[in-house]
PDB file of C-alpha atoms in Angstrom:
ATOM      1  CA  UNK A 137     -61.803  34.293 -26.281  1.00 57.00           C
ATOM      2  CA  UNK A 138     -58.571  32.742 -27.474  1.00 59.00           C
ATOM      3  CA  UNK A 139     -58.920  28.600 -26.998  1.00 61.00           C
ATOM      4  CA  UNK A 140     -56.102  26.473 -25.923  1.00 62.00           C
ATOM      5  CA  UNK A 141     -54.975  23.637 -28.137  1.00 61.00           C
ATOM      6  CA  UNK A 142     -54.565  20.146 -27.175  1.00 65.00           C
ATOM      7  CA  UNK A 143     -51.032  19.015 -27.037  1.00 60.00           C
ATOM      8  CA  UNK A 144     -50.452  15.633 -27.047  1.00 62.00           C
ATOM      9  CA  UNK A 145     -47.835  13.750 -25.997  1.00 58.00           C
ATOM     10  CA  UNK A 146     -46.064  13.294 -29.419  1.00 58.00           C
ATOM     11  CA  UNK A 147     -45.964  17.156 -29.502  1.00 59.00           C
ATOM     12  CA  UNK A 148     -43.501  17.657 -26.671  1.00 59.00           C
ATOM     13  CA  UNK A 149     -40.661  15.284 -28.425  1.00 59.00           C
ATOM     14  CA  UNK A 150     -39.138  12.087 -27.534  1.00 60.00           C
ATOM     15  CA  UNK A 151     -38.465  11.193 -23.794  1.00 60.00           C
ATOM     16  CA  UNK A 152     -34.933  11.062 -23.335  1.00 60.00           C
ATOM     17  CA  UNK A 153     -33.906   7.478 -22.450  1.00 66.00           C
ATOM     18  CA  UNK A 154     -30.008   8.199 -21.956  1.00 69.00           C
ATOM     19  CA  UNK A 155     -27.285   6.158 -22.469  1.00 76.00           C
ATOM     20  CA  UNK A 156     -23.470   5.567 -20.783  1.00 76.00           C
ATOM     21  CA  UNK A 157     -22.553   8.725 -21.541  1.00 82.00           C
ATOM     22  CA  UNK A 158     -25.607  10.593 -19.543  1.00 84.00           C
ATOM     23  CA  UNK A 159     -24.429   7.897 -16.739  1.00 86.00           C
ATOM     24  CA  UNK A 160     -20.572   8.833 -17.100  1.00 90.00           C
ATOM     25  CA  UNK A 161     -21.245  12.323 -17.093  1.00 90.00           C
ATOM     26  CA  UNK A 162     -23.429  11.763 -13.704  1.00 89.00           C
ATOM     27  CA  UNK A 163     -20.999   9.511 -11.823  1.00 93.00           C
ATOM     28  CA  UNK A 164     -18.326  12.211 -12.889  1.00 95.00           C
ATOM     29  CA  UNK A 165     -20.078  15.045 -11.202  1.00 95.00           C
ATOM     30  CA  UNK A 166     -21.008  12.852  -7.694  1.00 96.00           C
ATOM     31  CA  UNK A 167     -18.127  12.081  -7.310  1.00 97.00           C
ATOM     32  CA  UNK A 168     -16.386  15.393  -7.716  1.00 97.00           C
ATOM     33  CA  UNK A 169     -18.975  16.850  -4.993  1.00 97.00           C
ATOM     34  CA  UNK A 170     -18.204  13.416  -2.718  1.00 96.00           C
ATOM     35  CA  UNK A 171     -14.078  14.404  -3.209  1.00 97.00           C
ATOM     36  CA  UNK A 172     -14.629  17.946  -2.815  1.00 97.00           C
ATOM     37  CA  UNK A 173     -16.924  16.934   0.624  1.00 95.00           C
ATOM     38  CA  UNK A 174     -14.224  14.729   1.335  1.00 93.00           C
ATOM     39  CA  UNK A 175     -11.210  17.738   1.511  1.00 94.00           C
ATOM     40  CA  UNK A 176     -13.513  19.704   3.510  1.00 93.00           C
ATOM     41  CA  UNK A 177     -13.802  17.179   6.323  1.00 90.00           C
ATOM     42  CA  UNK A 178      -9.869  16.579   6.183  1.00 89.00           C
ATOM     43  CA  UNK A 179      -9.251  20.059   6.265  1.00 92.00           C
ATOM     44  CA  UNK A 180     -11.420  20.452   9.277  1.00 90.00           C
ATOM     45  CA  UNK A 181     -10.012  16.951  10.900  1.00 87.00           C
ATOM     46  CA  UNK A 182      -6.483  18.216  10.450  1.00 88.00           C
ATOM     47  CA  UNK A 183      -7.019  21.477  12.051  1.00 91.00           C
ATOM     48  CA  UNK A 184      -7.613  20.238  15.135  1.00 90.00           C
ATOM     49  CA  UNK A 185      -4.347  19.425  15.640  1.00 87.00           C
ATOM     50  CA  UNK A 186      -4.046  22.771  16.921  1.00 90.00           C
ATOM     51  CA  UNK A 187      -5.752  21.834  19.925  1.00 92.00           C
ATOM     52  CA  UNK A 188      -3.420  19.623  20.763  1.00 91.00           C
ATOM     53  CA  UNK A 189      -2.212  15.551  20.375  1.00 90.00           C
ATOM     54  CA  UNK A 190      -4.821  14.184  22.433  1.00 92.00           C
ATOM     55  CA  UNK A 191      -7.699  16.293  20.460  1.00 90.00           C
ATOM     56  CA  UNK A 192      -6.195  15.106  17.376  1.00 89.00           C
ATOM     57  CA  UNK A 193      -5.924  11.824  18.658  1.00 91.00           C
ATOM     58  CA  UNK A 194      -9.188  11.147  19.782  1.00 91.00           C
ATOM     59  CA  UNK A 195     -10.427  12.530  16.134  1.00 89.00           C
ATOM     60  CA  UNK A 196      -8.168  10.178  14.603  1.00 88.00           C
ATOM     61  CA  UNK A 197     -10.009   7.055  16.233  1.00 90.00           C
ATOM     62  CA  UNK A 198     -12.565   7.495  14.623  1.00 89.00           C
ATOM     63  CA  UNK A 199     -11.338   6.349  11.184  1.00 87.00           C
ATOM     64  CA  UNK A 200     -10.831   2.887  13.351  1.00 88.00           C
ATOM     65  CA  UNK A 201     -14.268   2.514  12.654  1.00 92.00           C
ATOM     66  CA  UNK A 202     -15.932   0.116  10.007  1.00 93.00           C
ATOM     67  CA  UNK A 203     -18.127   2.419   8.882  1.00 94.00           C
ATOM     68  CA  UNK A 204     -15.672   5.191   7.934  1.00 93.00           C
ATOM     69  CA  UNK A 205     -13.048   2.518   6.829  1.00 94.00           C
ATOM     70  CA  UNK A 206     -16.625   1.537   4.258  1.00 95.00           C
ATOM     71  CA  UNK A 207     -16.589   5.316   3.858  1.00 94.00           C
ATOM     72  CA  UNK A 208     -12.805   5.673   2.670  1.00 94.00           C
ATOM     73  CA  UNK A 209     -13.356   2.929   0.511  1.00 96.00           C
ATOM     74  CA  UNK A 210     -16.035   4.707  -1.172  1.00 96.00           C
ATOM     75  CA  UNK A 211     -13.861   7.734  -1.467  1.00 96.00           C
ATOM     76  CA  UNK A 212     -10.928   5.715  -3.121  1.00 97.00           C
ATOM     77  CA  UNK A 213     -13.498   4.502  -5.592  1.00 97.00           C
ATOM     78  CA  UNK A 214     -14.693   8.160  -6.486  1.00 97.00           C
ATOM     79  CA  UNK A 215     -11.196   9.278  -6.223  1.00 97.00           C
ATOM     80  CA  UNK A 216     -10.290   6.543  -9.063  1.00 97.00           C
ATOM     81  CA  UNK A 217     -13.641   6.981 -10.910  1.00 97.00           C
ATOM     82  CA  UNK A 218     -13.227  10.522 -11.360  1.00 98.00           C
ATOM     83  CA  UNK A 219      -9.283  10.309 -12.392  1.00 97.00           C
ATOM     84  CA  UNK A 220     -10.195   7.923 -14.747  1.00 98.00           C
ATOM     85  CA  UNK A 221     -13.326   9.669 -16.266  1.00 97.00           C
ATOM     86  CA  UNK A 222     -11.477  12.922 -15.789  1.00 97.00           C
ATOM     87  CA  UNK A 223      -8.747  11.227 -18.497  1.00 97.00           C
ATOM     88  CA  UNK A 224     -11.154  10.468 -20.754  1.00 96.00           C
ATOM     89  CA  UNK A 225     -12.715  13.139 -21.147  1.00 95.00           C
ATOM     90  CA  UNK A 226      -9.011  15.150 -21.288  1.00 96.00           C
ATOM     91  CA  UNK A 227      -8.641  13.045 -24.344  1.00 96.00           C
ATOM     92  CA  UNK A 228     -11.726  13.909 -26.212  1.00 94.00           C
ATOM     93  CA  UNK A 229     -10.721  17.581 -25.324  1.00 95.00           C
ATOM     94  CA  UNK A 230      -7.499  17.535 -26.959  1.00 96.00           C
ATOM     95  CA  UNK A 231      -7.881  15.016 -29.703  1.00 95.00           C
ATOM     96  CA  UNK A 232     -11.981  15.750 -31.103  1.00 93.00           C
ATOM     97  CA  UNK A 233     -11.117  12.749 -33.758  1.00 95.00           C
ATOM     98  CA  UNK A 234     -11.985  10.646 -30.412  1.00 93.00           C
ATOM     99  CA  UNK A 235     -14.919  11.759 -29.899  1.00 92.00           C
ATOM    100  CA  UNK A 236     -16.431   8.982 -32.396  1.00 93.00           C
ATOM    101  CA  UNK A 237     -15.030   6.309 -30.244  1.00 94.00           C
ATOM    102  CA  UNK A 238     -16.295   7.182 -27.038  1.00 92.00           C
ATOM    103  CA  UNK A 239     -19.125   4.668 -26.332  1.00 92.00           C
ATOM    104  CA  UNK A 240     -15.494   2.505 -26.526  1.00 94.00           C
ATOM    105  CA  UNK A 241     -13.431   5.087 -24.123  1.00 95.00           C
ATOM    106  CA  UNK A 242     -16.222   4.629 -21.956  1.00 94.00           C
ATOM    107  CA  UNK A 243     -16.010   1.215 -21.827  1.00 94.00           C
ATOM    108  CA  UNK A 244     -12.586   0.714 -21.138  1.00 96.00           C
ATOM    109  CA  UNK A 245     -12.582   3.493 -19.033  1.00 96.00           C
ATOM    110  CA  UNK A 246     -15.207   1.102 -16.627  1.00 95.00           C
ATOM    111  CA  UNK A 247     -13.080  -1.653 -17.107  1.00 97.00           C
ATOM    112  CA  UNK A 248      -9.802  -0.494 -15.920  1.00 97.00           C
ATOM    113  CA  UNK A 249     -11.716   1.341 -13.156  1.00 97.00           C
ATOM    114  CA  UNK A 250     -12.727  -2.120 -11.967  1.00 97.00           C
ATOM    115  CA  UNK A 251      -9.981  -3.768 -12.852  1.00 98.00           C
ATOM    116  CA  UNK A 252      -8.187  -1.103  -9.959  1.00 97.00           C
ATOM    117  CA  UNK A 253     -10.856  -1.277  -7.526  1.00 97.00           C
ATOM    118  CA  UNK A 254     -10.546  -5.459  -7.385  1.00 97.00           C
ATOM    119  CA  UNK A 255      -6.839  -5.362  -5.413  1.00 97.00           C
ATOM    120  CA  UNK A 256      -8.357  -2.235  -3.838  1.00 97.00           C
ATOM    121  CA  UNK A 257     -11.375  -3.870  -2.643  1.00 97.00           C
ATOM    122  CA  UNK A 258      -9.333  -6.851  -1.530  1.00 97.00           C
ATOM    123  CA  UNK A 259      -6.773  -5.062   0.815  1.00 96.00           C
ATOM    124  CA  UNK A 260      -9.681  -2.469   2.221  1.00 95.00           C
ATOM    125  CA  UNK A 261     -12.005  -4.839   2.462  1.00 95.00           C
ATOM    126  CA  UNK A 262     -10.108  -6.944   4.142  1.00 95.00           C
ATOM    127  CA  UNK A 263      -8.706  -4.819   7.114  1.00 94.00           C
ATOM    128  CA  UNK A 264     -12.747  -3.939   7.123  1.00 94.00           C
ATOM    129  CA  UNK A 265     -13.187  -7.167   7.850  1.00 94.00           C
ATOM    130  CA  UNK A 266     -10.815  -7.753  10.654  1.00 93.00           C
ATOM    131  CA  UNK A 267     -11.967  -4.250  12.536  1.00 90.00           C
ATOM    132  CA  UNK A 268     -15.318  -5.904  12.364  1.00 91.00           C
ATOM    133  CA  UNK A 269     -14.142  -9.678  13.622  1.00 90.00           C
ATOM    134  CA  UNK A 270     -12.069  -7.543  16.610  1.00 81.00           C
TER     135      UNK A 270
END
């Protein structure tokens, strides 16, 4: 009878902990299903124009709503996320050398994200605010 050995943990290698690339590479792929999702619904929201101006009209309302208006703003950020990202990684593609610097891309990729979604934020945010105060 052939006897099983004990594994222990150590056996099995080191858990993976990640870092900001593992998180980069994430964000990049949510967001390109959340933009992808996104077309879909315009696609289907701009058909209906076919039934008519008062069909596409009352579809069209509902983007007066604070909710969607939180939900576009979401999309603008995955929409700028993912350019960004999509830019970086673009550049590692063409130019390998880069490839050693991209804890760095990665970082300044973040901070010019945010440093786009602050006006953003401020000029959605703010019409968000007065649908809500109306």
């Amino acid at each position: 009878m052939a006897t099983r050995a004990s594994k222990k943990k150590s056996d099995y290698g080191p858990i993976y902990k990640g870092h900001e690339g593992q998180y980069s590479w994430l964000l990049h792929r949510i967001t390109g299903v959340a933009i992808i999702l996104f077309l879909f619904a315009h696609v289907i929201d701009t058909a209906v124009v076919g039934w008519g101006p008062n069909a596409y009209n009352r579809v069209v309302r509902v983007y007066e709503n604070p909710i969607v208006r939180l939900l576009e703003l979401g999309l603008v950020a995955a929409v700028l996320y993912h350019s960004f990202n999509g830019i970086k990684i673009l550049l590692v593609d063409f130019f390998p050398s880069l490839a050693k610097h991209i804890r760095v891309m990665g970082i300044v990729t973040l901070a010019v994200f945010i440093a786009a979604m602050i006006p953003i934020m401020w000029i959605m945010g703010g019409q968000i605010v007065d649908l809500v105060r109306n």
